Coordinates of C-alpha atoms in Angstrom, one line a residue:
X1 CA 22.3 235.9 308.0
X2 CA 25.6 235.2 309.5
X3 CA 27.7 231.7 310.1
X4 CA 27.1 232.4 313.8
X5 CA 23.5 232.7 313.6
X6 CA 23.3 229.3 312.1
X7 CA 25.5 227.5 314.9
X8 CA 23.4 229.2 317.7
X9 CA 20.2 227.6 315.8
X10 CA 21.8 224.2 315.6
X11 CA 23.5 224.1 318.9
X12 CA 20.5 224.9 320.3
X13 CA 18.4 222.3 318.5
X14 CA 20.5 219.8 319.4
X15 CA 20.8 220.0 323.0
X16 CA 17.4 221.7 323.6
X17 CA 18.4 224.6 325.8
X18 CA 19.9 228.1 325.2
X19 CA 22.0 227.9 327.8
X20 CA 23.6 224.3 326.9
X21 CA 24.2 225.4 323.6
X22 CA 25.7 229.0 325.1
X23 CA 28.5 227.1 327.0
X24 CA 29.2 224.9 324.0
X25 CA 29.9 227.8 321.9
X26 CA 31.4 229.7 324.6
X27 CA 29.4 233.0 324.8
X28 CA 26.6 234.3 327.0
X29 CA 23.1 233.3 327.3
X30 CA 21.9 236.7 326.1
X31 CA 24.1 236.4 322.9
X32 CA 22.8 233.0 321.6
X33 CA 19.0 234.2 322.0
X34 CA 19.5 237.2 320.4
X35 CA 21.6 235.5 317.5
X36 CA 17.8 232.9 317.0
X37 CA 16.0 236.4 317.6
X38 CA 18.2 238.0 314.6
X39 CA 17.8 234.5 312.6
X40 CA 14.1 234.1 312.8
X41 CA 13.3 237.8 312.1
X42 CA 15.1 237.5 309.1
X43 CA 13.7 234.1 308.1
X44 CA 10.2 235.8 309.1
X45 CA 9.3 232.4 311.2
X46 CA 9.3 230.9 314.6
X47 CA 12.2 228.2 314.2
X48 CA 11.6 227.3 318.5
X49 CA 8.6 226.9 320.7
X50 CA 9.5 228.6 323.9
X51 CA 8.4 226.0 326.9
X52 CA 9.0 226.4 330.7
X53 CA 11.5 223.3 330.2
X54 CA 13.6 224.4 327.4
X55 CA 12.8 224.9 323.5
X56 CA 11.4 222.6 321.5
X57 CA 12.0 222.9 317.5
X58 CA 8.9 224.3 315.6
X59 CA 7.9 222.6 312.1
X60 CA 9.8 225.4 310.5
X61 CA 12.3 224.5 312.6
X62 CA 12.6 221.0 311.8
X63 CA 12.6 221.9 308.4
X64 CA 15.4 224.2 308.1
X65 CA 17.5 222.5 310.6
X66 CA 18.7 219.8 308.2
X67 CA 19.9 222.9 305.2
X68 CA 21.4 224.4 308.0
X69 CA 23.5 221.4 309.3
X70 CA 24.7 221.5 305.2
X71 CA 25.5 224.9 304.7
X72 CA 27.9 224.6 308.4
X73 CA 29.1 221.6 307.0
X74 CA 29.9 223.3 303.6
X75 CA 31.4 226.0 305.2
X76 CA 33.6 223.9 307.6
X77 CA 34.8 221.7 304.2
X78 CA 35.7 225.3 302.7
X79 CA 37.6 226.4 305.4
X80 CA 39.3 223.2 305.7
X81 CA 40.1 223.3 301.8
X82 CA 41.9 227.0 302.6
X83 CA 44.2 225.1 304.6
X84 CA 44.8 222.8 302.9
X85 CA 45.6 225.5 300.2
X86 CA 48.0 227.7 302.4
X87 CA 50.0 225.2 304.2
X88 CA 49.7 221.4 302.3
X89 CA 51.0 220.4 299.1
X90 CA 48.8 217.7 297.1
X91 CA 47.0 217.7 294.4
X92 CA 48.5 218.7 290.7
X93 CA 51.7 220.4 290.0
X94 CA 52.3 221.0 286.2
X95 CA 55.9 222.0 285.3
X96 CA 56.5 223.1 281.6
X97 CA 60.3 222.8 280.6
X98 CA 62.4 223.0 277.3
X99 CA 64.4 219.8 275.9
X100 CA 67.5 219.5 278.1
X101 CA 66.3 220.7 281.8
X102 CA 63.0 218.8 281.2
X103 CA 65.2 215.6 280.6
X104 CA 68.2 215.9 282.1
X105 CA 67.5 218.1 285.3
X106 CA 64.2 218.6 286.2
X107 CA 63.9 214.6 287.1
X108 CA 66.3 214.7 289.6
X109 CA 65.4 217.5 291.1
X110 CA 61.9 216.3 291.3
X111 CA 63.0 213.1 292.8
X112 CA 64.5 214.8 295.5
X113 CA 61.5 217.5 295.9
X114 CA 58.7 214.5 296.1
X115 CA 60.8 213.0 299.0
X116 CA 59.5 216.1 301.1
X117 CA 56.0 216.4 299.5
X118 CA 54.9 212.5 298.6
X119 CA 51.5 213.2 298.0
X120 CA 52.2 215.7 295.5
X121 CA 51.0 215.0 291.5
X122 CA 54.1 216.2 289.0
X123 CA 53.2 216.4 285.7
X124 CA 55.7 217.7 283.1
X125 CA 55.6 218.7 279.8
X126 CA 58.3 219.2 277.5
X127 CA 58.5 221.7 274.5
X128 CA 61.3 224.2 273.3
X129 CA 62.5 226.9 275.0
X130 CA 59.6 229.2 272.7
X131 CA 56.9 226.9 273.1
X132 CA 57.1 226.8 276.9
X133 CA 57.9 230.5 277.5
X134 CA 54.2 230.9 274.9
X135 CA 52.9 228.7 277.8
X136 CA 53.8 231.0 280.9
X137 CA 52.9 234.4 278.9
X138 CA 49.7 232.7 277.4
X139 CA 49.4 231.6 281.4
X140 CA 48.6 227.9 280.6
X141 CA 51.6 227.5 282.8
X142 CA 52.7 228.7 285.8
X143 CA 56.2 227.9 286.2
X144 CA 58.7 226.7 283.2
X145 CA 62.1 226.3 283.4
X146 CA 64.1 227.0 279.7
X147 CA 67.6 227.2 277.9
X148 CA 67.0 231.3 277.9
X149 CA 65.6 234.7 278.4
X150 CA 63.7 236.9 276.7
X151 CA 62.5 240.7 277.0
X152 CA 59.0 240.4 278.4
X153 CA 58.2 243.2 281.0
X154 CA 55.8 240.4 282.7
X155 CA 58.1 237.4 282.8
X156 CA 60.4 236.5 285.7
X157 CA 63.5 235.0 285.0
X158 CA 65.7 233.4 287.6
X159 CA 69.1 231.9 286.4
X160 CA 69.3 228.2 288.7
X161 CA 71.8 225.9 286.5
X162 CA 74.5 226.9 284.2
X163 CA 75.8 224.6 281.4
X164 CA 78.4 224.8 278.7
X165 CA 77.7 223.7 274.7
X166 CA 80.4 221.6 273.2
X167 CA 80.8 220.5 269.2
X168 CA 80.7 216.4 270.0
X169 CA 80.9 213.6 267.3
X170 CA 80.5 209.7 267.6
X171 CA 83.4 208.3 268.9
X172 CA 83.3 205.8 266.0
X173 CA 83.1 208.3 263.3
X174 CA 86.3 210.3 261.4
X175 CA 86.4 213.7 262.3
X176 CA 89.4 215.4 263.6
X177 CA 89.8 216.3 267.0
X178 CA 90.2 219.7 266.5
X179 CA 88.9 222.2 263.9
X180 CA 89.2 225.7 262.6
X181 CA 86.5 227.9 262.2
X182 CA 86.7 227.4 257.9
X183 CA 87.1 223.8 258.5
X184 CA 84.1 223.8 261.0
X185 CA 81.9 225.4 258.4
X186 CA 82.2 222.5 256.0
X187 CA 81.8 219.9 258.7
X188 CA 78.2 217.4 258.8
X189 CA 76.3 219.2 261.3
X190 CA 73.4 217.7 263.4
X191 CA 71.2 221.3 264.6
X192 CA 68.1 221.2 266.7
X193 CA 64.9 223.3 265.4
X194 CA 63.9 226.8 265.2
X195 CA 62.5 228.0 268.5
X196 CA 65.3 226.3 270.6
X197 CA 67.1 227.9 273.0
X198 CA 70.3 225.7 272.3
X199 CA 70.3 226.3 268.8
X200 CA 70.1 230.2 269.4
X201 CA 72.2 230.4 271.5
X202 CA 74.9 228.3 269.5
X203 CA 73.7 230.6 266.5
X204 CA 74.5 233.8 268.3
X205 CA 78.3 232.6 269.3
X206 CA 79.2 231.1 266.0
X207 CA 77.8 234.6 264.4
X208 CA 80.2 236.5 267.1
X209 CA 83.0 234.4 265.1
X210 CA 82.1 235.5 261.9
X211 CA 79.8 232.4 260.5
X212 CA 76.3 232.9 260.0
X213 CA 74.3 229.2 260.1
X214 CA 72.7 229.4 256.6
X215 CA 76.7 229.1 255.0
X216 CA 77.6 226.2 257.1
X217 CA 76.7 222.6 256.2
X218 CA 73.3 221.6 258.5
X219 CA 72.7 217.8 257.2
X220 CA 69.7 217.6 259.4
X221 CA 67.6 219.7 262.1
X222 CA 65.8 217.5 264.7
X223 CA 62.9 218.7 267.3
X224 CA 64.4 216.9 270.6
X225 CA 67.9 216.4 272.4
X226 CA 67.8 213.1 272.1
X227 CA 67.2 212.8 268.4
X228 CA 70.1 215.0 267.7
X229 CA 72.4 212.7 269.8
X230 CA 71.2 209.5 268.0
X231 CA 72.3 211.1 264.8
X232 CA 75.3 211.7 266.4
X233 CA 76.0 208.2 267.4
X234 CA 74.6 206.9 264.6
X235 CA 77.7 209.1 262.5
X236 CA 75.4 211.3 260.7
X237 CA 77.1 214.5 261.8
X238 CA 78.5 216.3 264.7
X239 CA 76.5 218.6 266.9
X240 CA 77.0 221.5 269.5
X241 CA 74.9 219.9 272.7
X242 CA 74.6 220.5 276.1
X243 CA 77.4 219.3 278.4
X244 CA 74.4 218.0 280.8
X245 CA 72.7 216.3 277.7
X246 CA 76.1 214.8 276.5
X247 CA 77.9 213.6 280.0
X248 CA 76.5 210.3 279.9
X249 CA 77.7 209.2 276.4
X250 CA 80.6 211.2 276.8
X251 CA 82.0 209.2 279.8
X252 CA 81.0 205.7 278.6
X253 CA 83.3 206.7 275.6
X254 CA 80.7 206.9 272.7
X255 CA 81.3 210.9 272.0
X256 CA 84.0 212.8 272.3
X257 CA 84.7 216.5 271.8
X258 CA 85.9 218.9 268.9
X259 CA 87.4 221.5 269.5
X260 CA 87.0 224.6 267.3
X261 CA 90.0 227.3 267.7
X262 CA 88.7 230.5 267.0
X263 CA 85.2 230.1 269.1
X264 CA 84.8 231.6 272.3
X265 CA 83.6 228.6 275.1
X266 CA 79.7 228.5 274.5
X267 CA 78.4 229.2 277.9
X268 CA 74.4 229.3 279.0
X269 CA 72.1 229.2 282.0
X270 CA 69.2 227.3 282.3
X271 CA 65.9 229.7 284.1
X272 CA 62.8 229.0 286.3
X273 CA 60.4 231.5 284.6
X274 CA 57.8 232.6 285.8
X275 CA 54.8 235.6 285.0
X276 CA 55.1 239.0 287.1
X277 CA 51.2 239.1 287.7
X278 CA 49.6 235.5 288.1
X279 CA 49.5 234.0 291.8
X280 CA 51.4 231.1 292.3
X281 CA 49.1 227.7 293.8
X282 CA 51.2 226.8 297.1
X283 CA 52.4 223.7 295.0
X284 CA 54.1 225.6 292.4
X285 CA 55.5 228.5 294.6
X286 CA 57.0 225.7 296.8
X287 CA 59.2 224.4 293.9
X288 CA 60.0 227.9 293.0
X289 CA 61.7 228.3 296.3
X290 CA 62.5 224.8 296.5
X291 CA 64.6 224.9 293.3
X292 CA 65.7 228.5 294.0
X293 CA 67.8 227.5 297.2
X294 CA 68.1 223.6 296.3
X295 CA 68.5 222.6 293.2
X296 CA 72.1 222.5 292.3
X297 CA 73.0 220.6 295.1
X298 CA 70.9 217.8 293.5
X299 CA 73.7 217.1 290.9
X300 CA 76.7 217.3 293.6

């Protein structure tokens, strides 16, 4: 039984006549009867009675005719649903994103990508760079965008901002403006947690100057961005942070920077990650291009 089986049957219910129902669907005479010969052989009953006038339904007929108006129905809702799924963006769009991209970037650049795609859903949720990169491979997320890379044969990584790590202190507090590498070992240090990508990567350049993090003095280690710059402000310590994270505070005068001689500039990039294998949803492989080509120019 074919789609095109069914819409001869109905067509030709409704208007009574093989011919009528022929010009509505736009083929021959010959081709709707034998589509209701093909149909009723297979069905193995009469669904017309043949009259001189026209055809009538049968009781068969009348029967089927309403499952057959459902399962059209049902297949024109499905079709309609494909394109809805090729070519327009609404529903649900989960984004999974590390501590400083997740609040510092990403909500920009969303505000600007809802502008072309208001009905769109964005849902975000935050973790560490680990966590979310778990949540692509795992595929409980499609896209995620993180503080670094990692060697995973199935994972796509595509470099989209680039950001700097500076040593910052509370404006209030006593620290000098600029440190050595021995002083900057026995300074009150604000860190963030295992499994961050900020923390490794400050990690890995003070270890290219010769300090390994277990010697240095770590008063605290705190699971968001934002908790380590309270700390900050509060005086607690000092803390290597984002340039993104730390703009705001640093222009309204609250931190200010340390330098450290000795240290190499701290530079990173922020990726949209994304797995090798799994299909993106139309919704999610828009913002992929969309923050691909765009999303620097958010921030100018």
């Amino acid at each position: 039984m074919m789609f095109r089986h069914l819409e001869a049957f109905v067509e030709t219910a409704r208007t009574g006549s093989v011919t009528l129902a022929a010009e509505t669907l736009l083929v021959t005479q010959p081709t709707v009867s034998g589509q209701l010969r093909e149909l009723e052989e297979e069905l193995g009953v009469a669904l017309f009675n043949r009259l001189p006038r026209g055809v009538e339904l049968s009781e068969a007929g009348k029967r089927f005719l309403p499952r057959a108006k459902e399962i059209l129905s049902a297949r024109k809702k499905l079709l309609e649903e494909a394109s809805d799924y090729k070519g327009l963006l609404s529903g649900t769009l989960e984004l999974h994103a590390s501590n400083v991209p997740g609040e510092y970037l990403l909500p920009v650049c969303i505000a600007h990508f809802k502008k072309a795609h208001p009905s769109l859903r964005i849902v975000m949720k935050i973790h560490d760079s680990r966590e979310t990169i778990e949540a692509i491979q795992r595929g409980d997320a499609y896209l995620g965008l993180v503080g670094g890379s990692v060697e995973d044969p199935d994972l796509e990584f595509f470099p989209i901002w680039d950001d700097r790590i500076c040593l910052y202190a509370s404006a209030k507090a006593e620290f000098p403006e600029t440190v050595t590498l021995q002083e900057l070992a026995a300074l009150p240090l604000v860190m963030r947690e295992e499994g961050s990508a900020s923390r490794l990567t400050v990690q890995n350049a003070l270890k290219a100057a010769g300090l390994e993090m277990n010697s240095m003095e770590v008063v605290a280690e705190l699971g968001s961005t934002t908790a380590v710059k309270k700390a900050v402000a509060a005086g607690i310590g000092a803390s290597f942070l984002s340039g993104i994270s730390a703009l705001e505070e640093l222009e309204a005068g609250l931190f200010r920077k340390i330098e450290v001689t000795g240290l190499a500039p701290i530079e990173r990039r922020f990726y949209l990650v994304r797995h090798r294998r799994r299909e993106l949803p139309p919704s999610a492989r828009a913002f992929c291009e969309y923050a691909l080509q765009k999303a620097a120019s958010c921030f100018n």
